[in-house]
Amino acid sequence: MSDELSQRDKIDLAGCELRTARGSELRRARDFARAVVDRELRARGIEPWYGAPGGRDWERESALQAFLQAQPGARFVVCERAGELIAVARTTRFETMDEALEVVVAPEYARRGLGQALLAELWPGTPTPDLGRLAFVPGTAADLNLYLSFGVMPVAGRWHLRIPSALYRERRAAEVVDEDPAPVHVLEAGTALDTWAALEESALGYARPWLHEWFARDRVALGVVAGDGRPDAVCWVSADGDVGPAVARRPEDLVPVVLAALDRVASACDAPELAIQCTTPAWWLLRRLRLLGFRLHWPSWILSSVPCPALDRYLPVQPPALL
Ligand SMILES: CC(C)(COP(=O)(O)OP(=O)(O)OC[C@H]1O[C@@H](n2cnc3c(N)ncnc32)[C@H](O)[C@@H]1OP(=O)(O)O)[C@@H](O)C(=O)NCCC(=O)NCCS
């Protein structure tokens, strides 16, 4: 993690102390951020959902969060007043992209410049061709106004969709069976990583090899393998029922691999609901999910300093930790 802050000493912001945080403070920051965002969502009539029924267990979630935080260039700052956490902000860095993981200010301290100060700390100056910026945000006037002044613009929506598992099974069983279904297989980790290496950069505009190495240790890869044996699509799916990320050669190739992952979760996990993150340009997939009965629960925006080339053939990470 960068120690720019410690070199500059601590920033004094109207009695608040802004400092670089340690990895051991991740859980405290996550609990704080979740409580604030939960309140924000409920005020908008949205029931928060983070994964497993009854809430995601931190021991599992922490592995990915700690990994993202340990990457070179990742930043994690907190702001405290009298020992109480009042704001947090985190980023992680891929080769050419800095992604904001969360920027959250306690409502009692809102509109005092804290969000601006935190983001200015993590994202000084303007984005460059060598290092872009990306975030996904709930889409209130507050977060959109705040982020847009840091050189990012809305590129697409990111929709959190859900369906009761029993309804999904019933609808899938009733679907007219495709006479020539796309062949979906479990991929060897090496093949999955090669497929991500071949397809991801042209979809997102940047590659995340170390992220997929982490998923390869934690999740199973399903792939659509037709023709020449090179997969046309790949999707990570975890034993806990997290489906994604996924990427495909063509937008329509995303559909069979994501449905195969959902089928796997629906038959193996006893969660009452299935959840998925879908980009709004992924029309093929979105249309099929809607026809199956998935409903939108939590719309958010993807903001980026450069256009993402082909989000119509990409499925975001679940749980929603990053794009
Ligand atoms: C979004 C959030 C981080 C803003 O923090 P903040 O400390 O209140 O923001 P600041 O006081 O630094 O304001 C910075 C800019 O944000 C925008 N902004 C902040 N609050 C706003 C509001 N209620 N309405 C419209 N714009 C707002 C303005 O452009 C503002 O600049 P200005 O005052 O010069 O017009 C904070 O409201 C928050 O934590 N919200 C809940 C969590 C959340 O949704 N986070 C998003 C990512 S997970």
CSV table of C-alpha atoms and ligand atoms in Angstrom, one decimal:
chain,number,residue,atom,x,y,z
A,1,MET,CA,0.0,0.0,0.0
A,2,SER,CA,1.3,3.5,-0.8
A,3,ASP,CA,2.6,5.4,2.2
A,4,GLU,CA,2.2,8.9,0.6
A,5,LEU,CA,0.0,9.9,3.4
A,6,SER,CA,2.4,9.0,6.2
A,7,GLN,CA,5.1,10.9,4.4
A,8,ARG,CA,3.0,14.0,4.3
A,9,ASP,CA,2.0,13.5,7.9
A,10,LYS,CA,-1.7,13.5,8.8
A,11,ILE,CA,-4.2,15.8,7.3
A,12,ASP,CA,-6.2,17.9,9.8
A,13,LEU,CA,-9.7,18.5,8.4
A,14,ALA,CA,-11.8,20.4,10.8
A,15,GLY,CA,-10.9,18.3,13.8
A,16,CYS,CA,-10.9,15.1,11.8
A,17,GLU,CA,-7.9,12.9,11.3
A,18,LEU,CA,-7.4,11.4,7.8
A,19,ARG,CA,-4.8,8.7,7.7
A,20,THR,CA,-3.7,5.6,5.7
A,21,ALA,CA,-5.3,2.5,7.3
A,22,ARG,CA,-3.8,-0.9,7.9
A,23,GLY,CA,-5.1,-4.1,6.4
A,24,SER,CA,-6.2,-5.2,9.8
A,25,GLU,CA,-8.8,-2.4,9.8
A,26,LEU,CA,-10.6,-3.7,6.7
A,27,ARG,CA,-13.4,-5.3,8.7
A,28,ARG,CA,-14.0,-2.2,10.8
A,29,ALA,CA,-14.1,-0.1,7.6
A,30,ARG,CA,-16.4,-2.6,5.8
A,31,ASP,CA,-18.8,-2.7,8.8
A,32,PHE,CA,-18.9,1.1,8.9
A,33,ALA,CA,-19.4,1.4,5.1
A,34,ARG,CA,-22.1,-1.3,5.0
A,35,ALA,CA,-24.1,0.3,7.8
A,36,VAL,CA,-24.0,3.7,6.0
A,37,VAL,CA,-24.8,2.3,2.5
A,38,ASP,CA,-27.6,0.0,4.0
A,39,ARG,CA,-29.3,3.1,5.5
A,40,GLU,CA,-28.9,4.9,2.2
A,41,LEU,CA,-30.4,2.0,0.2
A,42,ARG,CA,-33.3,1.5,2.6
A,43,ALA,CA,-34.1,5.2,2.4
A,44,ARG,CA,-34.5,4.6,-1.3
A,45,GLY,CA,-36.7,1.5,-0.8
A,46,ILE,CA,-34.0,-1.0,-1.7
A,47,GLU,CA,-33.4,-4.0,0.6
A,48,PRO,CA,-29.6,-4.5,0.7
A,49,TRP,CA,-28.2,-7.9,-0.2
A,50,TYR,CA,-24.6,-9.0,-0.1
A,51,GLY,CA,-24.6,-12.7,-0.7
A,52,ALA,CA,-25.5,-15.6,1.5
A,53,PRO,CA,-28.9,-15.4,3.3
A,54,GLY,CA,-28.4,-13.7,6.6
A,55,GLY,CA,-25.3,-11.8,5.4
A,56,ARG,CA,-22.0,-12.9,4.0
A,57,ASP,CA,-19.6,-14.3,6.4
A,58,TRP,CA,-16.6,-12.0,6.9
A,59,GLU,CA,-14.1,-14.9,6.9
A,60,ARG,CA,-14.9,-15.6,3.3
A,61,GLU,CA,-15.4,-12.1,2.1
A,62,SER,CA,-12.1,-11.0,3.8
A,63,ALA,CA,-10.0,-13.2,1.6
A,64,LEU,CA,-10.9,-11.3,-1.6
A,65,GLN,CA,-10.9,-7.9,0.1
A,66,ALA,CA,-7.5,-8.4,1.7
A,67,PHE,CA,-6.1,-9.6,-1.7
A,68,LEU,CA,-7.4,-6.5,-3.5
A,69,GLN,CA,-5.9,-4.3,-0.7
A,70,ALA,CA,-2.5,-6.1,-0.9
A,71,GLN,CA,-1.9,-5.2,-4.6
A,72,PRO,CA,0.8,-2.7,-5.4
A,73,GLY,CA,-0.8,0.8,-5.8
A,74,ALA,CA,-3.9,-0.1,-3.7
A,75,ARG,CA,-4.9,2.6,-1.2
A,76,PHE,CA,-7.0,2.5,2.0
A,77,VAL,CA,-7.6,5.6,4.0
A,78,VAL,CA,-9.9,6.3,6.9
A,79,CYS,CA,-11.1,9.4,8.7
A,80,GLU,CA,-11.7,9.4,12.4
A,81,ARG,CA,-12.9,11.9,15.0
A,82,ALA,CA,-12.3,11.2,18.6
A,83,GLY,CA,-11.5,7.6,17.7
A,84,GLU,CA,-14.8,7.1,15.8
A,85,LEU,CA,-14.8,6.2,12.2
A,86,ILE,CA,-16.5,8.8,10.1
A,87,ALA,CA,-15.3,8.1,6.5
A,88,VAL,CA,-13.5,5.4,4.6
A,89,ALA,CA,-12.1,5.1,1.1
A,90,ARG,CA,-10.3,2.3,-0.8
A,91,THR,CA,-8.9,1.7,-4.2
A,92,THR,CA,-7.2,-1.2,-5.9
A,93,ARG,CA,-5.0,-1.1,-9.0
A,94,PHE,CA,-4.8,-3.1,-12.1
A,95,GLU,CA,-2.1,-2.4,-14.6
A,96,THR,CA,-3.7,0.6,-16.3
A,97,MET,CA,-6.8,1.1,-14.1
A,98,ASP,CA,-7.3,2.4,-10.6
A,99,GLU,CA,-10.7,1.1,-9.3
A,100,ALA,CA,-12.4,2.8,-6.3
A,101,LEU,CA,-13.8,0.1,-4.1
A,102,GLU,CA,-15.7,2.3,-1.7
A,103,VAL,CA,-15.9,5.9,-0.6
A,104,VAL,CA,-18.3,6.4,2.2
A,105,VAL,CA,-19.0,9.3,4.6
A,106,ALA,CA,-21.1,9.1,7.8
A,107,PRO,CA,-24.4,11.0,7.1
A,108,GLU,CA,-23.8,13.2,10.2
A,109,TYR,CA,-20.6,14.5,8.5
A,110,ALA,CA,-21.9,14.7,4.9
A,111,ARG,CA,-21.5,17.9,2.8
A,112,ARG,CA,-18.5,19.1,4.6
A,113,GLY,CA,-16.0,18.2,2.0
A,114,LEU,CA,-14.9,14.8,3.4
A,115,GLY,CA,-15.9,12.8,0.3
A,116,GLN,CA,-14.0,15.2,-1.8
A,117,ALA,CA,-10.9,15.1,0.4
A,118,LEU,CA,-10.9,11.3,0.5
A,119,LEU,CA,-11.1,11.0,-3.3
A,120,ALA,CA,-8.5,13.7,-3.8
A,121,GLU,CA,-6.2,11.7,-1.6
A,122,LEU,CA,-6.7,8.5,-3.6
A,123,TRP,CA,-7.1,10.1,-7.0
A,124,PRO,CA,-4.9,13.2,-7.2
A,125,GLY,CA,-4.7,15.2,-10.4
A,126,THR,CA,-6.4,13.9,-13.5
A,127,PRO,CA,-6.6,10.4,-15.0
A,128,THR,CA,-4.0,9.6,-17.6
A,129,PRO,CA,-3.8,7.3,-20.6
A,130,ASP,CA,-1.5,5.1,-18.6
A,131,LEU,CA,-3.7,5.0,-15.5
A,132,GLY,CA,-7.4,5.3,-15.8
A,133,ARG,CA,-10.1,5.5,-13.1
A,134,LEU,CA,-13.2,3.3,-12.6
A,135,ALA,CA,-15.9,3.0,-9.9
A,136,PHE,CA,-19.4,1.7,-9.6
A,137,VAL,CA,-21.7,3.8,-7.4
A,138,PRO,CA,-25.4,3.6,-6.3
A,139,GLY,CA,-26.3,6.6,-8.4
A,140,THR,CA,-27.5,9.2,-6.0
A,141,ALA,CA,-27.0,12.9,-6.9
A,142,ALA,CA,-24.3,12.9,-4.2
A,143,ASP,CA,-22.1,10.2,-5.4
A,144,LEU,CA,-22.5,11.0,-9.1
A,145,ASN,CA,-21.7,14.7,-8.6
A,146,LEU,CA,-18.8,13.8,-6.4
A,147,TYR,CA,-17.2,11.2,-8.7
A,148,LEU,CA,-17.7,13.2,-11.9
A,149,SER,CA,-15.4,15.9,-10.7
A,150,PHE,CA,-12.6,13.3,-10.6
A,151,GLY,CA,-12.5,12.7,-14.4
A,152,VAL,CA,-14.9,9.7,-14.7
A,153,MET,CA,-18.2,9.6,-16.6
A,154,PRO,CA,-21.1,7.1,-16.7
A,155,VAL,CA,-20.4,4.3,-19.2
A,156,ALA,CA,-23.2,1.9,-18.4
A,157,GLY,CA,-25.5,0.6,-15.7
A,158,ARG,CA,-24.8,-2.3,-13.4
A,159,TRP,CA,-27.9,-4.0,-12.3
A,160,HIS,CA,-28.3,-6.3,-9.3
A,161,LEU,CA,-30.9,-8.8,-10.3
A,162,ARG,CA,-32.6,-11.5,-8.1
A,163,ILE,CA,-35.0,-14.4,-8.4
A,164,PRO,CA,-36.4,-16.9,-5.8
A,165,SER,CA,-34.4,-20.1,-6.4
A,166,ALA,CA,-37.6,-22.2,-6.6
A,167,LEU,CA,-39.1,-20.0,-9.3
A,168,TYR,CA,-35.8,-20.1,-11.3
A,169,ARG,CA,-35.9,-24.0,-11.2
A,170,GLU,CA,-39.5,-24.0,-12.2
A,171,ARG,CA,-39.0,-21.6,-15.1
A,172,ARG,CA,-35.9,-23.3,-16.4
A,173,ALA,CA,-37.7,-26.7,-16.3
A,174,ALA,CA,-40.5,-25.2,-18.3
A,175,GLU,CA,-38.3,-23.5,-21.0
A,176,VAL,CA,-38.5,-24.9,-24.5
A,177,VAL,CA,-35.3,-27.0,-24.7
A,178,ASP,CA,-32.9,-25.8,-27.3
A,179,GLU,CA,-32.3,-28.6,-29.8
A,180,ASP,CA,-28.7,-27.5,-30.3
A,181,PRO,CA,-27.6,-26.3,-26.8
A,182,ALA,CA,-24.2,-24.6,-26.5
A,183,PRO,CA,-21.8,-27.2,-24.9
A,184,VAL,CA,-20.8,-25.9,-21.5
A,185,HIS,CA,-18.0,-27.7,-19.6
A,186,VAL,CA,-15.9,-27.3,-16.4
A,187,LEU,CA,-12.6,-25.8,-17.6
A,188,GLU,CA,-9.1,-26.6,-16.4
A,189,ALA,CA,-7.8,-23.6,-14.4
A,190,GLY,CA,-5.1,-23.1,-17.1
A,191,THR,CA,-7.7,-23.0,-19.9
A,192,ALA,CA,-9.9,-20.6,-17.9
A,193,LEU,CA,-6.9,-18.2,-17.3
A,194,ASP,CA,-5.9,-18.4,-21.0
A,195,THR,CA,-9.5,-17.6,-22.0
A,196,TRP,CA,-9.6,-14.6,-19.7
A,197,ALA,CA,-6.3,-13.5,-21.1
A,198,ALA,CA,-7.7,-13.7,-24.6
A,199,LEU,CA,-11.0,-12.1,-24.1
A,200,GLU,CA,-11.0,-9.7,-21.1
A,201,GLU,CA,-8.9,-6.8,-22.3
A,202,SER,CA,-10.9,-6.3,-25.5
A,203,ALA,CA,-14.1,-6.2,-23.3
A,204,LEU,CA,-13.0,-4.0,-20.4
A,205,GLY,CA,-10.1,-2.1,-21.9
A,206,TYR,CA,-7.6,-3.6,-19.4
A,207,ALA,CA,-6.7,-7.0,-18.1
A,208,ARG,CA,-6.7,-8.4,-14.6
A,209,PRO,CA,-4.5,-11.5,-14.6
A,210,TRP,CA,-3.8,-11.6,-10.9
A,211,LEU,CA,-7.5,-11.3,-10.1
A,212,HIS,CA,-8.3,-14.4,-12.2
A,213,GLU,CA,-5.4,-16.3,-10.6
A,214,TRP,CA,-7.2,-15.6,-7.3
A,215,PHE,CA,-10.5,-16.8,-8.7
A,216,ALA,CA,-8.8,-19.9,-10.1
A,217,ARG,CA,-7.9,-20.8,-6.5
A,218,ASP,CA,-11.4,-20.0,-5.1
A,219,ARG,CA,-13.9,-20.8,-7.9
A,220,VAL,CA,-14.7,-23.2,-10.7
A,221,ALA,CA,-14.6,-22.1,-14.3
A,222,LEU,CA,-17.4,-23.0,-16.7
A,223,GLY,CA,-16.8,-22.5,-20.4
A,224,VAL,CA,-18.7,-22.7,-23.7
A,225,VAL,CA,-16.4,-24.9,-25.9
A,226,ALA,CA,-17.5,-25.3,-29.5
A,227,GLY,CA,-15.7,-25.6,-32.8
A,228,ASP,CA,-11.9,-25.3,-32.5
A,229,GLY,CA,-11.8,-26.2,-28.8
A,230,ARG,CA,-11.0,-22.6,-27.8
A,231,PRO,CA,-13.7,-21.5,-25.3
A,232,ASP,CA,-16.1,-18.8,-26.5
A,233,ALA,CA,-17.0,-17.8,-23.0
A,234,VAL,CA,-15.9,-18.4,-19.4
A,235,CYS,CA,-17.6,-17.8,-16.1
A,236,TRP,CA,-16.4,-18.2,-12.5
A,237,VAL,CA,-18.8,-19.8,-10.0
A,238,SER,CA,-18.1,-20.3,-6.3
A,239,ALA,CA,-19.3,-23.1,-4.0
A,240,ASP,CA,-21.2,-20.4,-2.1
A,241,GLY,CA,-23.3,-19.5,-5.1
A,242,ASP,CA,-21.5,-16.5,-6.5
A,243,VAL,CA,-21.8,-16.3,-10.3
A,244,GLY,CA,-19.3,-14.2,-12.1
A,245,PRO,CA,-17.3,-12.6,-13.4
A,246,ALA,CA,-17.8,-13.9,-16.9
A,247,VAL,CA,-16.6,-12.8,-20.4
A,248,ALA,CA,-17.5,-14.0,-23.9
A,249,ARG,CA,-16.4,-13.7,-27.4
A,250,ARG,CA,-19.8,-12.4,-28.6
A,251,PRO,CA,-22.6,-11.0,-26.4
A,252,GLU,CA,-24.9,-14.0,-27.1
A,253,ASP,CA,-22.1,-16.4,-25.9
A,254,LEU,CA,-22.6,-14.9,-22.4
A,255,VAL,CA,-26.0,-16.4,-22.1
A,256,PRO,CA,-25.4,-20.2,-22.0
A,257,VAL,CA,-22.4,-20.0,-19.7
A,258,VAL,CA,-24.1,-17.7,-17.2
A,259,LEU,CA,-27.3,-19.9,-17.3
A,260,ALA,CA,-25.1,-23.0,-16.7
A,261,ALA,CA,-23.6,-21.4,-13.7
A,262,LEU,CA,-27.0,-20.4,-12.3
A,263,ASP,CA,-28.3,-23.9,-12.9
A,264,ARG,CA,-25.3,-25.3,-11.0
A,265,VAL,CA,-26.0,-22.9,-8.1
A,266,ALA,CA,-29.7,-23.5,-8.1
A,267,SER,CA,-29.2,-27.3,-7.9
A,268,ALA,CA,-26.3,-27.3,-5.4
A,269,CYS,CA,-27.0,-24.4,-3.0
A,270,ASP,CA,-30.0,-24.1,-0.7
A,271,ALA,CA,-30.1,-20.3,-0.9
A,272,PRO,CA,-33.7,-19.0,-1.2
A,273,GLU,CA,-32.7,-16.5,-3.9
A,274,LEU,CA,-30.2,-16.4,-6.8
A,275,ALA,CA,-28.5,-13.1,-7.4
A,276,ILE,CA,-26.4,-11.8,-10.3
A,277,GLN,CA,-24.8,-8.5,-11.4
A,278,CYS,CA,-25.6,-7.6,-15.1
A,279,THR,CA,-24.3,-4.7,-17.1
A,280,THR,CA,-27.1,-2.8,-19.0
A,281,PRO,CA,-25.4,-3.2,-22.4
A,282,ALA,CA,-25.5,-7.0,-22.0
A,283,TRP,CA,-29.0,-7.1,-23.7
A,284,TRP,CA,-28.9,-10.8,-24.7
A,285,LEU,CA,-28.3,-11.9,-21.2
A,286,LEU,CA,-30.6,-9.2,-19.6
A,287,ARG,CA,-33.5,-10.2,-21.8
A,288,ARG,CA,-33.1,-13.9,-21.0
A,289,LEU,CA,-32.9,-13.2,-17.3
A,290,ARG,CA,-36.0,-11.0,-17.4
A,291,LEU,CA,-37.9,-13.7,-19.3
A,292,LEU,CA,-36.9,-16.2,-16.6
A,293,GLY,CA,-38.3,-13.8,-13.9
A,294,PHE,CA,-35.3,-12.0,-12.5
A,295,ARG,CA,-36.1,-8.7,-11.1
A,296,LEU,CA,-34.0,-5.5,-10.6
A,297,HIS,CA,-33.3,-4.8,-7.0
A,298,TRP,CA,-30.3,-2.4,-6.9
A,299,PRO,CA,-29.4,-0.3,-10.0
A,300,SER,CA,-26.0,1.3,-9.9
A,301,TRP,CA,-23.7,3.1,-12.4
A,302,ILE,CA,-20.3,2.2,-13.8
A,303,LEU,CA,-18.2,5.3,-14.0
A,304,SER,CA,-14.9,5.3,-15.9
A,305,SER,CA,-12.3,7.8,-17.3
A,306,VAL,CA,-12.2,5.8,-20.6
A,307,PRO,CA,-15.0,4.1,-22.4
A,308,CYS,CA,-15.2,0.3,-21.7
A,309,PRO,CA,-15.1,-1.3,-25.1
A,310,ALA,CA,-17.6,-4.1,-24.8
A,311,LEU,CA,-19.5,-4.5,-21.6
A,312,ASP,CA,-22.2,-6.2,-23.6
A,313,ARG,CA,-20.2,-9.4,-23.3
A,314,TYR,CA,-19.1,-9.1,-19.7
A,315,LEU,CA,-20.7,-10.1,-16.4
A,316,PRO,CA,-19.5,-8.2,-13.3
A,317,VAL,CA,-18.0,-9.7,-10.1
A,318,GLN,CA,-20.4,-11.2,-7.6
A,319,PRO,CA,-20.3,-10.3,-4.6
A,320,PRO,CA,-20.2,-6.7,-5.9
A,321,ALA,CA,-16.7,-5.9,-4.7
A,322,LEU,CA,-15.5,-4.5,-8.0
A,323,LEU,CA,-16.3,-4.4,-11.7
B,1,LIG,C1,-21.4,10.2,-1.7
B,1,LIG,C2,-20.7,10.6,-0.4
B,1,LIG,C3,-19.4,9.8,-0.3
B,1,LIG,C4,-20.4,12.2,-0.5
B,1,LIG,O1,-19.6,12.5,0.6
B,1,LIG,P1,-19.6,14.0,1.2
B,1,LIG,O2,-18.5,14.1,2.2
B,1,LIG,O3,-21.0,14.3,1.7
B,1,LIG,O4,-19.3,14.9,-0.1
B,1,LIG,P2,-18.6,16.3,-0.1
B,1,LIG,O5,-19.1,17.2,1.0
B,1,LIG,O6,-17.1,16.1,-0.2
B,1,LIG,O7,-19.1,16.9,-1.5
B,1,LIG,C5,-18.4,16.8,-2.6
B,1,LIG,C6,-19.3,17.0,-3.8
B,1,LIG,O8,-20.2,15.9,-3.9
B,1,LIG,C7,-21.5,16.3,-4.4
B,1,LIG,N1,-22.5,16.1,-3.4
B,1,LIG,C8,-22.3,15.7,-2.1
B,1,LIG,N2,-23.5,15.5,-1.5
B,1,LIG,C9,-24.4,15.9,-2.4
B,1,LIG,C10,-25.9,15.9,-2.3
B,1,LIG,N3,-26.6,15.6,-1.2
B,1,LIG,N4,-26.5,16.3,-3.5
B,1,LIG,C11,-25.9,16.6,-4.6
B,1,LIG,N5,-24.5,16.6,-4.7
B,1,LIG,C12,-23.8,16.3,-3.6
B,1,LIG,C13,-21.3,17.8,-4.7
B,1,LIG,O9,-20.9,17.9,-6.0
B,1,LIG,C14,-20.2,18.2,-3.8
B,1,LIG,O10,-19.5,19.3,-4.2
B,1,LIG,P3,-20.1,20.8,-3.9
B,1,LIG,O11,-20.4,20.8,-2.4
B,1,LIG,O12,-18.9,21.7,-4.3
B,1,LIG,O13,-21.3,20.9,-4.8
B,1,LIG,C15,-21.6,10.4,0.8
B,1,LIG,O14,-22.8,11.1,0.6
B,1,LIG,C16,-21.8,9.0,1.1
B,1,LIG,O15,-21.1,8.3,1.8
B,1,LIG,N6,-23.0,8.5,0.6
B,1,LIG,C17,-23.5,7.1,1.0
B,1,LIG,C18,-22.6,6.0,0.5
B,1,LIG,C19,-22.6,5.9,-1.0
B,1,LIG,O16,-23.6,5.9,-1.6
B,1,LIG,N7,-21.3,5.8,-1.5
B,1,LIG,C20,-21.1,5.7,-2.9
B,1,LIG,C21,-20.0,4.7,-3.2
B,1,LIG,S1,-20.2,3.1,-2.4
